[in-house]
């Protein structure tokens, strides 16, 4: 109901190092916390809701940091951004930041921690051993994987084992619907930002029930993955074979069922930060998505 | 569940709390409540697309004004008191369905004009005869308003009645009002507002108690020494002398907000979160509250003093207040809830105006550890465990625990573990009126008080004020900007306890 606050951090403390150890990172975190508390004249609250891991190959770096900037305040937990650089000499470079956000009507601040790690050389294939000591104890771990994960590759398998929830965006995948078949539903709760984008349209389609109980054909103008997921969702929910007619567009623009246009949902499409934020608010498996993804391949 | 079973497409979608089309009719639209609370709340709901698409608001008051003038005033009010920046397209949508009717219902023809306007809006806005009437009017006008609405209720659509406090001024008048209302409306159509129940942190009390396995087993007389509830205001009567002279602190705060906080703290777990289950449990608490004798109640009235560095007048010098007024601006009491869970566990409550600061807290003071194996000097700064629920302004929960002071030897000190609402959930908390207006449109009565609840509250108040008619305390008896009269400190001190330190 309530929108997230949207104020910039009042204070940022940073530390950077090359060829660092995890102990260096932990020391830096402690020191920055103390400095930030002094600078903001009061103890900062470390809000512990989760650890947010992000696997961000170089080509996604800019987009990922933009999304994270919008998230810092909404989910002020520990964020760990992993950037792999397999071709470089072995080692870890780190940048640690403490972002402090003012609490309304109070002197205290809430602090978010962001640890950016560049995993060079062979370390890019052993991310779990680096990440595990940095996880906040006994809290859920969300892993946002940028781009198409190579399921079966050691870095993917290790991080899937570490996380409670894997968050992907199948819009970033070139090979849907085939790729849905590789999602590790049995090992971690999986969520897909592309699926979240279809939500307003799913609400609009649900409003048409029972008129669409006998639906035969769905026409979607929008990204391929979202069209596939919507068709998969309808197939799985109403138990019928639904034929999909797809026209590519950047956003979900238009949907028709058996030739009848569905009213466009109200409101602007949510931002990347808002979409990821919604995923981070969700715990546990999403069986409706899992069925939709399976049926998308039908 | 039934809805999902009927419509398989709803499974997994977040349930929408979308009200049906309706017209909200606000009686008392020229008042402060409409400006400060109702319209800012309506705008916040519109901003979040929580109002129905087919929606209209009619402001009704005696003051002459046009639709446009009313809309202008409300736009300014939203800009001044709203929690969101005003987005012109959202406001335009709300304003388009906003009308004003200058009417005195003692005059002939006024009722017909309202009926005609509502019928017109049904056609124009598609509101289908559904009505929410909000009675933000003085108590003496309540019977006229209720009768008029009852007489003209539509046969199409539903009708709901939101009634602002005070709901009567004693048990007898509350019963009369209930009788009057029930001649035209069922209990399911009546929504008695106590805006405290719409506050997120008040509702969080239910989450804290009934969603955490660690608290409920110790939430009883065996582990809790006593409970303190403070509803303190630093402001004075803010120009409401006519109301306050009649009401005083006991009817303004104690009868409603305070007793609701007691009920939420003391109630048994409801079997579910439906309106009647929750209210049944609250009523049981009200019935079990032991009527305190006169020596367990302290009343006070503020005199001249300083609040936040500014000199402020005494109550008797406020505009509209009688120079010899005996109205209390402070009440403290020691209550008991006579049941198995709480027998002999005191609930110390206090509320007042012009106190040292604005603060509403529920403090659960646990019993001391039975035999701490430390030297006495090590524990001299140690206080018993305390769970502090901050309702306003610092919304959150704080648990006071003992910790070792770093260094040689064993010295212990009390430290606070804080959960601040704003720290964990970085969203603006919705205003109480947003939640309550939306609930009324949805027909959800969980956060509204039921007639038997209100009557139990008045029965407690009547018993407290009965002896007041016989004595005349020496007022004023506390300086503005303090924590109330010395007798309030004495009330708790004679039990070997202290009010929470501030």
mmCIF file of N, CA and C in Angstrom, chain A residues 38-99:
data_model
loop_
_atom_site.group_PDB
_atom_site.id
_atom_site.type_symbol
_atom_site.label_atom_id
_atom_site.label_comp_id
_atom_site.label_asym_id
_atom_site.label_seq_id
_atom_site.Cartn_x
_atom_site.Cartn_y
_atom_site.Cartn_z
ATOM 1 N N UNK A 38 29.675 8.250 14.045
ATOM 2 C CA UNK A 38 30.197 9.529 14.543
ATOM 3 C C UNK A 38 29.720 10.680 13.671
ATOM 4 N N UNK A 39 29.809 10.468 12.353
ATOM 5 C CA UNK A 39 29.454 11.531 11.419
ATOM 6 C C UNK A 39 27.984 11.915 11.525
ATOM 7 N N UNK A 40 27.142 10.920 11.809
ATOM 8 C CA UNK A 40 25.704 11.209 11.841
ATOM 9 C C UNK A 40 25.218 11.457 13.258
ATOM 10 N N UNK A 41 26.143 11.594 14.187
ATOM 11 C CA UNK A 41 25.848 11.970 15.569
ATOM 12 C C UNK A 41 24.812 11.060 16.220
ATOM 13 N N UNK A 42 24.957 9.819 16.076
ATOM 14 C CA UNK A 42 24.021 8.928 16.762
ATOM 15 C C UNK A 42 24.216 7.522 16.276
ATOM 16 N N UNK A 43 23.813 6.569 17.075
ATOM 17 C CA UNK A 43 23.990 5.190 16.637
ATOM 18 C C UNK A 43 23.124 4.888 15.420
ATOM 19 N N UNK A 44 23.679 4.178 14.466
ATOM 20 C CA UNK A 44 22.893 3.773 13.307
ATOM 21 C C UNK A 44 22.332 2.390 13.544
ATOM 22 N N UNK A 45 21.162 2.190 13.000
ATOM 23 C CA UNK A 45 20.538 0.883 13.158
ATOM 24 C C UNK A 45 20.889 0.026 11.969
ATOM 25 N N UNK A 46 21.454 -1.142 12.240
ATOM 26 C CA UNK A 46 21.660 -2.083 11.147
ATOM 27 C C UNK A 46 20.401 -2.919 11.064
ATOM 28 N N UNK A 47 19.640 -2.689 10.033
ATOM 29 C CA UNK A 47 18.382 -3.417 9.928
ATOM 30 C C UNK A 47 18.658 -4.752 9.269
ATOM 31 N N UNK A 48 18.329 -5.793 9.940
ATOM 32 C CA UNK A 48 18.661 -7.109 9.425
ATOM 33 C C UNK A 48 17.417 -7.793 8.901
ATOM 34 N N UNK A 49 17.250 -7.762 7.627
ATOM 35 C CA UNK A 49 16.103 -8.403 7.017
ATOM 36 C C UNK A 49 16.564 -9.563 6.139
ATOM 37 N N UNK A 50 17.714 -9.388 5.498
ATOM 38 C CA UNK A 50 18.212 -10.429 4.592
ATOM 39 C C UNK A 50 19.640 -10.082 4.156
ATOM 40 N N UNK A 51 20.250 -11.018 3.462
ATOM 41 C CA UNK A 51 21.452 -10.686 2.706
ATOM 42 C C UNK A 51 21.040 -10.719 1.234
ATOM 43 N N UNK A 52 21.420 -9.695 0.530
ATOM 44 C CA UNK A 52 21.052 -9.594 -0.869
ATOM 45 C C UNK A 52 22.311 -9.779 -1.710
ATOM 46 N N UNK A 53 22.404 -10.937 -2.335
ATOM 47 C CA UNK A 53 23.547 -11.218 -3.203
ATOM 48 C C UNK A 53 23.199 -10.845 -4.636
ATOM 49 N N UNK A 54 24.133 -10.287 -5.342
ATOM 50 C CA UNK A 54 23.864 -10.031 -6.765
ATOM 51 C C UNK A 54 25.066 -10.507 -7.580
ATOM 52 N N UNK A 55 24.807 -11.326 -8.565
ATOM 53 C CA UNK A 55 25.858 -11.782 -9.476
ATOM 54 C C UNK A 55 25.755 -10.898 -10.713
ATOM 55 N N UNK A 56 26.784 -10.074 -10.914
ATOM 56 C CA UNK A 56 26.669 -9.030 -11.923
ATOM 57 C C UNK A 56 27.867 -9.050 -12.875
ATOM 58 N N UNK A 57 27.760 -9.770 -13.983
ATOM 59 C CA UNK A 57 28.822 -9.688 -14.991
ATOM 60 C C UNK A 57 28.962 -8.245 -15.496
ATOM 61 N N UNK A 58 30.138 -7.925 -16.037
ATOM 62 C CA UNK A 58 30.448 -6.538 -16.412
ATOM 63 C C UNK A 58 29.364 -5.844 -17.224
ATOM 64 N N UNK A 59 28.817 -6.567 -18.205
ATOM 65 C CA UNK A 59 27.858 -5.896 -19.100
ATOM 66 C C UNK A 59 26.587 -5.470 -18.364
ATOM 67 N N UNK A 60 26.358 -6.017 -17.173
ATOM 68 C CA UNK A 60 25.159 -5.657 -16.406
ATOM 69 C C UNK A 60 25.473 -4.684 -15.283
ATOM 70 N N UNK A 61 26.738 -4.307 -15.161
ATOM 71 C CA UNK A 61 27.158 -3.578 -13.968
ATOM 72 C C UNK A 61 26.388 -2.271 -13.775
ATOM 73 N N UNK A 62 26.303 -1.502 -14.842
ATOM 74 C CA UNK A 62 25.682 -0.180 -14.720
ATOM 75 C C UNK A 62 24.202 -0.310 -14.324
ATOM 76 N N UNK A 63 23.507 -1.174 -15.036
ATOM 77 C CA UNK A 63 22.075 -1.364 -14.748
ATOM 78 C C UNK A 63 21.875 -1.874 -13.321
ATOM 79 N N UNK A 64 22.764 -2.785 -12.913
ATOM 80 C CA UNK A 64 22.616 -3.371 -11.573
ATOM 81 C C UNK A 64 22.832 -2.320 -10.496
ATOM 82 N N UNK A 65 23.846 -1.471 -10.687
ATOM 83 C CA UNK A 65 24.128 -0.472 -9.660
ATOM 84 C C UNK A 65 22.998 0.557 -9.576
ATOM 85 N N UNK A 66 22.388 0.840 -10.714
ATOM 86 C CA UNK A 66 21.259 1.777 -10.731
ATOM 87 C C UNK A 66 20.086 1.186 -9.931
ATOM 88 N N UNK A 67 19.820 -0.079 -10.164
ATOM 89 C CA UNK A 67 18.732 -0.742 -9.429
ATOM 90 C C UNK A 67 19.050 -0.780 -7.939
ATOM 91 N N UNK A 68 20.306 -1.111 -7.618
ATOM 92 C CA UNK A 68 20.696 -1.197 -6.210
ATOM 93 C C UNK A 68 20.567 0.151 -5.518
ATOM 94 N N UNK A 69 20.898 1.228 -6.251
ATOM 95 C CA UNK A 69 20.797 2.559 -5.658
ATOM 96 C C UNK A 69 19.359 2.835 -5.236
ATOM 97 N N UNK A 70 18.410 2.366 -6.036
ATOM 98 C CA UNK A 70 17.001 2.559 -5.699
ATOM 99 C C UNK A 70 16.531 1.632 -4.594
ATOM 100 N N UNK A 71 17.322 0.614 -4.315
ATOM 101 C CA UNK A 71 16.904 -0.397 -3.329
ATOM 102 C C UNK A 71 17.437 -0.137 -1.938
ATOM 103 N N UNK A 72 18.598 0.541 -1.896
ATOM 104 C CA UNK A 72 19.331 0.688 -0.641
ATOM 105 C C UNK A 72 18.439 1.068 0.518
ATOM 106 N N UNK A 73 17.532 1.991 0.239
ATOM 107 C CA UNK A 73 16.722 2.492 1.325
ATOM 108 C C UNK A 73 15.553 1.568 1.655
ATOM 109 N N UNK A 74 15.045 0.905 0.619
ATOM 110 C CA UNK A 74 13.874 0.046 0.875
ATOM 111 C C UNK A 74 14.246 -1.226 1.607
ATOM 112 N N UNK A 75 15.408 -1.753 1.262
ATOM 113 C CA UNK A 75 15.849 -3.003 1.889
ATOM 114 C C UNK A 75 17.239 -2.771 2.450
ATOM 115 N N UNK A 76 17.312 -2.025 3.528
ATOM 116 C CA UNK A 76 18.637 -1.626 4.017
ATOM 117 C C UNK A 76 19.354 -2.763 4.731
ATOM 118 N N UNK A 77 19.589 -3.831 4.011
ATOM 119 C CA UNK A 77 20.283 -4.966 4.600
ATOM 120 C C UNK A 77 21.704 -5.003 4.049
ATOM 121 N N UNK A 78 22.335 -6.143 4.174
ATOM 122 C CA UNK A 78 23.670 -6.256 3.597
ATOM 123 C C UNK A 78 23.550 -6.685 2.139
ATOM 124 N N UNK A 79 24.115 -5.876 1.251
ATOM 125 C CA UNK A 79 24.134 -6.217 -0.166
ATOM 126 C C UNK A 79 25.537 -6.639 -0.564
ATOM 127 N N UNK A 80 25.633 -7.749 -1.255
ATOM 128 C CA UNK A 80 26.956 -8.203 -1.720
ATOM 129 C C UNK A 80 26.886 -8.332 -3.232
ATOM 130 N N UNK A 81 27.654 -7.501 -3.920
ATOM 131 C CA UNK A 81 27.640 -7.512 -5.381
ATOM 132 C C UNK A 81 28.891 -8.241 -5.864
ATOM 133 N N UNK A 82 28.685 -9.301 -6.605
ATOM 134 C CA UNK A 82 29.820 -10.106 -7.088
ATOM 135 C C UNK A 82 30.008 -9.856 -8.580
ATOM 136 N N UNK A 83 31.175 -9.354 -8.954
ATOM 137 C CA UNK A 83 31.454 -9.135 -10.371
ATOM 138 C C UNK A 83 32.570 -10.081 -10.793
ATOM 139 N N UNK A 84 32.267 -11.051 -11.640
ATOM 140 C CA UNK A 84 33.303 -12.022 -12.024
ATOM 141 C C UNK A 84 34.218 -11.468 -13.119
ATOM 142 N N UNK A 85 35.492 -11.797 -13.047
ATOM 143 C CA UNK A 85 36.440 -11.422 -14.100
ATOM 144 C C UNK A 85 37.379 -12.625 -14.287
ATOM 145 N N UNK A 86 36.873 -13.605 -14.991
ATOM 146 C CA UNK A 86 37.558 -14.899 -15.056
ATOM 147 C C UNK A 86 38.927 -14.822 -15.722
ATOM 148 N N UNK A 87 39.094 -13.857 -16.635
ATOM 149 C CA UNK A 87 40.352 -13.810 -17.388
ATOM 150 C C UNK A 87 41.489 -13.091 -16.660
ATOM 151 N N UNK A 88 41.235 -12.509 -15.527
ATOM 152 C CA UNK A 88 42.269 -11.749 -14.810
ATOM 153 C C UNK A 88 43.024 -12.663 -13.848
ATOM 154 N N UNK A 89 44.198 -12.193 -13.330
ATOM 155 C CA UNK A 89 44.925 -13.012 -12.339
ATOM 156 C C UNK A 89 44.080 -13.233 -11.093
ATOM 157 N N UNK A 90 44.320 -14.344 -10.416
ATOM 158 C CA UNK A 90 43.518 -14.688 -9.236
ATOM 159 C C UNK A 90 43.579 -13.583 -8.182
ATOM 160 N N UNK A 91 42.457 -13.323 -7.535
ATOM 161 C CA UNK A 91 42.446 -12.345 -6.444
ATOM 162 C C UNK A 91 41.063 -11.737 -6.258
ATOM 163 N N UNK A 92 40.925 -10.975 -5.182
ATOM 164 C CA UNK A 92 39.652 -10.292 -4.894
ATOM 165 C C UNK A 92 39.927 -8.816 -4.652
ATOM 166 N N UNK A 93 39.202 -7.949 -5.361
ATOM 167 C CA UNK A 93 39.227 -6.513 -5.065
ATOM 168 C C UNK A 93 37.889 -6.177 -4.410
ATOM 169 N N UNK A 94 37.912 -5.216 -3.507
ATOM 170 C CA UNK A 94 36.670 -4.941 -2.776
ATOM 171 C C UNK A 94 36.421 -3.448 -2.626
ATOM 172 N N UNK A 95 35.151 -3.125 -2.585
ATOM 173 C CA UNK A 95 34.748 -1.769 -2.214
ATOM 174 C C UNK A 95 33.620 -1.946 -1.204
ATOM 175 N N UNK A 96 33.775 -1.316 -0.064
ATOM 176 C CA UNK A 96 32.768 -1.459 0.991
ATOM 177 C C UNK A 96 32.153 -0.089 1.249
ATOM 178 N N UNK A 97 30.840 -0.013 1.294
ATOM 179 C CA UNK A 97 30.168 1.273 1.540
ATOM 180 C C UNK A 97 29.135 1.111 2.641
ATOM 181 N N UNK A 98 29.053 2.139 3.459
ATOM 182 C CA UNK A 98 27.953 2.212 4.431
ATOM 183 C C UNK A 98 27.117 3.420 4.031
ATOM 184 N N UNK A 99 25.861 3.182 3.729
ATOM 185 C CA UNK A 99 24.972 4.273 3.348
ATOM 186 C C UNK A 99 24.032 4.513 4.522
#
